[in-house]
Short mmCIF file of C-alpha atoms and ligand atoms in Angstrom, two decimals:
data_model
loop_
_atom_site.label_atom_id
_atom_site.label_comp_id
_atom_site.label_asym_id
_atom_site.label_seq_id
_atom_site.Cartn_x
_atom_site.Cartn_y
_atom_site.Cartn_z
CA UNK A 1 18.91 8.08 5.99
CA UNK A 2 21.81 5.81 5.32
CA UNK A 3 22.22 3.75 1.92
CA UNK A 4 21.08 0.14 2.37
CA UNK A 5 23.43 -1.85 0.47
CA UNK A 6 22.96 -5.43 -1.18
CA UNK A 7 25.32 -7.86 -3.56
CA UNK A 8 24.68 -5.98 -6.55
CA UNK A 9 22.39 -2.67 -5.33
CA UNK A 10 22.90 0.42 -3.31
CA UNK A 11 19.69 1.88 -1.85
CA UNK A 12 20.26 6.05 -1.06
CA UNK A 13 18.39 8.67 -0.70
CA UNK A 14 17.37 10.66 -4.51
CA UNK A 15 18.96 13.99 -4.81
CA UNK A 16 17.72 16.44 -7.36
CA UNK A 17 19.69 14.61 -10.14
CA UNK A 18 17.72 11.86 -10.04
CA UNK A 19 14.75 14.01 -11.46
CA UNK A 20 15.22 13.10 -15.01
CA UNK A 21 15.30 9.23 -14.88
CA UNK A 22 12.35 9.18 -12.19
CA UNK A 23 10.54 11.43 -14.98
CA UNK A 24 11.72 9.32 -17.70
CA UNK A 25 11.08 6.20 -15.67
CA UNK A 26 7.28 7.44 -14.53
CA UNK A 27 6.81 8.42 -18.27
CA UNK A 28 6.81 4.67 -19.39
CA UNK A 29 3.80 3.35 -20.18
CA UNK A 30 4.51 -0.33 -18.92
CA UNK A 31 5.75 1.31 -15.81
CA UNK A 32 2.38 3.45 -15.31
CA UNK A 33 0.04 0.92 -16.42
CA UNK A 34 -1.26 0.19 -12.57
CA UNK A 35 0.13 3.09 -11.11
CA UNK A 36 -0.90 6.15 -9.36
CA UNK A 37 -0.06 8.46 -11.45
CA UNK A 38 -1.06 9.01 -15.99
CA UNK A 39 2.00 8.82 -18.29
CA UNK A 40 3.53 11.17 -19.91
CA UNK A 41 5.00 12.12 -15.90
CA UNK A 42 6.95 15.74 -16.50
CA UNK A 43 10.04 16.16 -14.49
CA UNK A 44 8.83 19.19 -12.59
CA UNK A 45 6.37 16.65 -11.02
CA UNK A 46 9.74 14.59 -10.11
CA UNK A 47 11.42 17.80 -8.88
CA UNK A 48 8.42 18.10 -6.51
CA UNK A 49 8.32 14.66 -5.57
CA UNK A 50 12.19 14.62 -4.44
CA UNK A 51 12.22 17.59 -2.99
CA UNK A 52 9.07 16.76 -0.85
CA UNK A 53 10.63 13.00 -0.29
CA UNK A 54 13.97 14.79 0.55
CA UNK A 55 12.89 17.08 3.17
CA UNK A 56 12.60 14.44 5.71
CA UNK A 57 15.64 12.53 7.12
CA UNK A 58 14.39 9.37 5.96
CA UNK A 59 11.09 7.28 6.42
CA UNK A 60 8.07 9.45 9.01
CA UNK A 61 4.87 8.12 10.20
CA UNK A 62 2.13 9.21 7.39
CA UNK A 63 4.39 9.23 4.58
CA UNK A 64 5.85 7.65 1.78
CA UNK A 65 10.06 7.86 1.32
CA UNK A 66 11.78 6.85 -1.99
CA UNK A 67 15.11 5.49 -2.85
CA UNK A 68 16.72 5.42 -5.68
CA UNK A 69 18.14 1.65 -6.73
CA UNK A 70 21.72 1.78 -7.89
CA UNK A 71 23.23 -0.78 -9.72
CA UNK A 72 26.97 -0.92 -7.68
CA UNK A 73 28.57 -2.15 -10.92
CA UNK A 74 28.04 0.71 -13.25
CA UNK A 75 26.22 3.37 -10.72
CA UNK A 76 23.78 3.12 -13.12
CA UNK A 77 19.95 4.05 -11.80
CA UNK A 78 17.85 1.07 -12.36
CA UNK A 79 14.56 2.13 -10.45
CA UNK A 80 13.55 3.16 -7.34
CA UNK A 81 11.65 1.42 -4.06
CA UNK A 82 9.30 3.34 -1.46
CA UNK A 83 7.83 2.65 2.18
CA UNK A 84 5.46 4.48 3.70
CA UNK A 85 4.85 3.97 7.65
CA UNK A 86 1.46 4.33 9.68
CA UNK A 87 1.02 6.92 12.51
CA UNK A 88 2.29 4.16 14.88
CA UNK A 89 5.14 3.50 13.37
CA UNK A 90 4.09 -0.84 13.51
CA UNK A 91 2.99 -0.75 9.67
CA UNK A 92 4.99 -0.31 7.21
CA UNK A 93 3.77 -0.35 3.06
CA UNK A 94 6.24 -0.87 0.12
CA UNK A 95 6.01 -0.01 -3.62
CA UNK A 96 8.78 -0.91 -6.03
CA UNK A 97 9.61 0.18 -9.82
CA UNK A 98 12.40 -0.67 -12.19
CA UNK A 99 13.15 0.68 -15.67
CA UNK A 100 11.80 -1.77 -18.25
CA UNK A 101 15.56 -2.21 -19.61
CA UNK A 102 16.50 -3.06 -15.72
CA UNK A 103 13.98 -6.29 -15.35
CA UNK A 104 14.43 -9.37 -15.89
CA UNK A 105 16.97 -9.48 -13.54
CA UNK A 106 16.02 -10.14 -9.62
CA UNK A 107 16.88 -6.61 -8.67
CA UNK A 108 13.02 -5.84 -7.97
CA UNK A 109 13.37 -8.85 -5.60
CA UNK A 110 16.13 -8.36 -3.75
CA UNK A 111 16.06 -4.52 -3.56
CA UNK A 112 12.71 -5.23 -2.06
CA UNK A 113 13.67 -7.84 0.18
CA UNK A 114 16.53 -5.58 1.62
CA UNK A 115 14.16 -2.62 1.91
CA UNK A 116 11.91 -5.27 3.98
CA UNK A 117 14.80 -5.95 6.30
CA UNK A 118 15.43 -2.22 6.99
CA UNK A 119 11.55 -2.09 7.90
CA UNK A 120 11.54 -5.56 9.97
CA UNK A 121 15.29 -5.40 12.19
CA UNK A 122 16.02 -0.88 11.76
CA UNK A 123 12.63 0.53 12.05
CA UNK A 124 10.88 -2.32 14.18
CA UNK A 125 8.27 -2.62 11.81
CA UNK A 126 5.38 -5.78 12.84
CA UNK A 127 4.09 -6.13 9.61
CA UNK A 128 4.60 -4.90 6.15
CA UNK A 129 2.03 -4.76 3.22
CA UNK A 130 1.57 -3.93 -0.58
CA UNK A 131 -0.73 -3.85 -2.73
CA UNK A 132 -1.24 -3.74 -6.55
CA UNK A 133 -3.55 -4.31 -9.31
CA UNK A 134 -4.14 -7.80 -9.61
CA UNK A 135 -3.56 -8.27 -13.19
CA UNK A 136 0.17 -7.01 -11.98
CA UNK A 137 1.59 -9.88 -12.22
CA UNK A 138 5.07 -8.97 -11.86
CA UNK A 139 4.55 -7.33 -8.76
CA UNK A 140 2.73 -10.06 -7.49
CA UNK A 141 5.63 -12.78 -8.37
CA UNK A 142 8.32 -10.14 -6.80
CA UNK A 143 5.70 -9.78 -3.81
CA UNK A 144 5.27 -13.93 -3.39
CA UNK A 145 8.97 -14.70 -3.89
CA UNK A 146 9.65 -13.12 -0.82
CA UNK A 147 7.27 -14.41 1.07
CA UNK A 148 4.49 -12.00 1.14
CA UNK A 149 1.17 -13.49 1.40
CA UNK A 150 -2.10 -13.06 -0.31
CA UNK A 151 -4.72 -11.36 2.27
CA UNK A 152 -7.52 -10.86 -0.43
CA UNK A 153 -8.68 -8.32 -2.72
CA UNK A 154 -10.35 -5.16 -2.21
CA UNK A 155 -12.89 -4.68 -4.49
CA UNK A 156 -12.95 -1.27 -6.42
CA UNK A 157 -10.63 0.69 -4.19
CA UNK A 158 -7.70 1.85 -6.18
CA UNK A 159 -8.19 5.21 -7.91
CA UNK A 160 -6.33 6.93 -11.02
CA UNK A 161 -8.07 10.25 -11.51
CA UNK A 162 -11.55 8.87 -12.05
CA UNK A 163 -10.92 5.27 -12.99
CA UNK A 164 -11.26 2.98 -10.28
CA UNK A 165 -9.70 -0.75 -10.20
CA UNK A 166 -9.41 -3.56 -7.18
CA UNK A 167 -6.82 -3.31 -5.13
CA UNK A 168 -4.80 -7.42 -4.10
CA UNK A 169 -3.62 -6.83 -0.57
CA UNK A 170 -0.19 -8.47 0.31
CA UNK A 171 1.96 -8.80 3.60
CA UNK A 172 4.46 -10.68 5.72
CA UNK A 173 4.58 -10.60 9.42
CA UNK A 174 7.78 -9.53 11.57
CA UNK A 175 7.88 -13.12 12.50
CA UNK A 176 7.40 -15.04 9.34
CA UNK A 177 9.83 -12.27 7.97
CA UNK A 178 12.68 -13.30 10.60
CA UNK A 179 12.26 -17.22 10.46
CA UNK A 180 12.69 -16.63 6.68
CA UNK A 181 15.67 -14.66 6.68
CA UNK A 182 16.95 -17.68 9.48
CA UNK A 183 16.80 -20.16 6.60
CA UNK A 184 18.19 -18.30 4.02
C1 COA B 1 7.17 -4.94 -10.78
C2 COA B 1 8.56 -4.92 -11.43
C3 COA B 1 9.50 -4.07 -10.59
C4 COA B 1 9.06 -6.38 -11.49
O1 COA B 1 10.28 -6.42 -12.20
P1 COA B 1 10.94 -7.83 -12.56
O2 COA B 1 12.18 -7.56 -13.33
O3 COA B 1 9.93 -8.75 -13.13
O4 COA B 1 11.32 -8.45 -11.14
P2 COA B 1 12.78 -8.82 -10.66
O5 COA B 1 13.70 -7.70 -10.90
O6 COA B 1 12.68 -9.33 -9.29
O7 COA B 1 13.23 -9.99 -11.67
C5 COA B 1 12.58 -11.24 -11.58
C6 COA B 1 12.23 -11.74 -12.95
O8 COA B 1 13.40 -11.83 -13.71
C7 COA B 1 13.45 -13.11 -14.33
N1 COA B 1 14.85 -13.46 -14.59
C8 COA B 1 15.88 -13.39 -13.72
N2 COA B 1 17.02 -13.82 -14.31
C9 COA B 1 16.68 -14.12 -15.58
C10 COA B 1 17.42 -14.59 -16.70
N3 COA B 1 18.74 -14.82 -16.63
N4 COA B 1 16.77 -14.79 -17.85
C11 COA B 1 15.46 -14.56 -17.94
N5 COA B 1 14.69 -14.09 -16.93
C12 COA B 1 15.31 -13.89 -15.76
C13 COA B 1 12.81 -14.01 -13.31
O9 COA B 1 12.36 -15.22 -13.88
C14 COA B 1 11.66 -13.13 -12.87
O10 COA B 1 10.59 -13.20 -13.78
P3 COA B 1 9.23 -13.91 -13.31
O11 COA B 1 8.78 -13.14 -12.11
O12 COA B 1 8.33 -13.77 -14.48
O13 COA B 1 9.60 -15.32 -12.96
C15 COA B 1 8.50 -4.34 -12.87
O14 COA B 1 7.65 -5.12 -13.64
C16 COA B 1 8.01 -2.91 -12.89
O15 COA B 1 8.77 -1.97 -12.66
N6 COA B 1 6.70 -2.69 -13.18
C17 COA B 1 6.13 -1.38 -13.23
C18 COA B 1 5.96 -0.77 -11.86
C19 COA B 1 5.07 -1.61 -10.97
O16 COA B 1 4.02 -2.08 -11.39
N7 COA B 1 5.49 -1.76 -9.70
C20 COA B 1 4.78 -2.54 -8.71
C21 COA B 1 3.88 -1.67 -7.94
S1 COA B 1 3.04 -2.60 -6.65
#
């Protein structure tokens, strides 16, 4: 897949040298708190993660892709964003994580927004969703900002292991997406 480019981000494709930082990144506490996965994260499970992520050309019905969010300034690696697209191809989900030192900053927002527009105008996506803990409120302001809306919460659906927690559903339409992009 191509790099998606913004002001101030590149989106690409991770290569293997992006192992270490996702590790690092994954390892944070703050960063795992309402995550899938239990910090510490070892960097053999990032090694398997890219090379799994990497083995497809770019975003496939059924799974999840990640990019790796460059800062264009420095080249520095600030986080990464995902999307995952249904068997149809008409859904599309996004997840999006930056290094604690990298927030604070609207990069979350706009490399989100921009990974949005790749799913709304390249992929001819009709609606895209997140979700995330509720408590997460960080990823609920990024989520809002743009636009997303609040569909309701799923009560007890979100498993770590054996912990379970709700799960807040967002999304935007294709539509509401487009009119908003019209006015910016
Ligand atoms: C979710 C996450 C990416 C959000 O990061 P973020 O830095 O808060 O979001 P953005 O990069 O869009 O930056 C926006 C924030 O920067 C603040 N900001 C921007 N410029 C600023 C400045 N000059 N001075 C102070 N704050 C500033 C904004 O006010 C905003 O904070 P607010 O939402 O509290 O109002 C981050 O918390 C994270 O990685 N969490 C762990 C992973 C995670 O939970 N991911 C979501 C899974 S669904």
């Amino acid at each position: 897949m191509e790099t998606l480019r913004t002001e101030r981000l590149a989106l690409r494709p991770m290569t293997m040298d992006d192992a270490e930082d996702l590790a690092e990144r994954r390892s944070d506490t703050s960063t795992a708190q309402y995550q899938a996965w239990r910090a510490p994260y070892p960097v053999e499970r990032a090694k398997e993660l890219i090379a799994d992520v990497t083995s497809r050309p770019g975003p496939l019905p059924g799974h999840w892709y990640q990019l790796a969010v460059v800062r264009l300034r420095d080249d520095r690696v600030l986080g990464d964003v995902a999307i995952w697209l249904s068997e149809n191809g008409r859904t599309a989900e996004v997840g999006f994580t930056l290094h604690p030192w990298a927030r604070g900053h609207y990069y979350a927002t706009e490399a989100t927004a921009r990974l949005v527009d790749y799913a709304v105008f390249d992929l001819g996506v009709h609606r895209v969703e997140a979700s995330t803990h509720p408590h997460n409120i960080s990823s609920i302001k990024v989520l809002e900002r743009i636009g997303f809306i609040h569909e309701g919460v799923r009560r007890e659906r979100y498993w770590v292991e054996d912990e379970v927690s709700d799960d807040a559903m967002y999304a935007i339409l294709d539509r509401e997406w487009r009119i908003r992009r019209a006015q910016d």
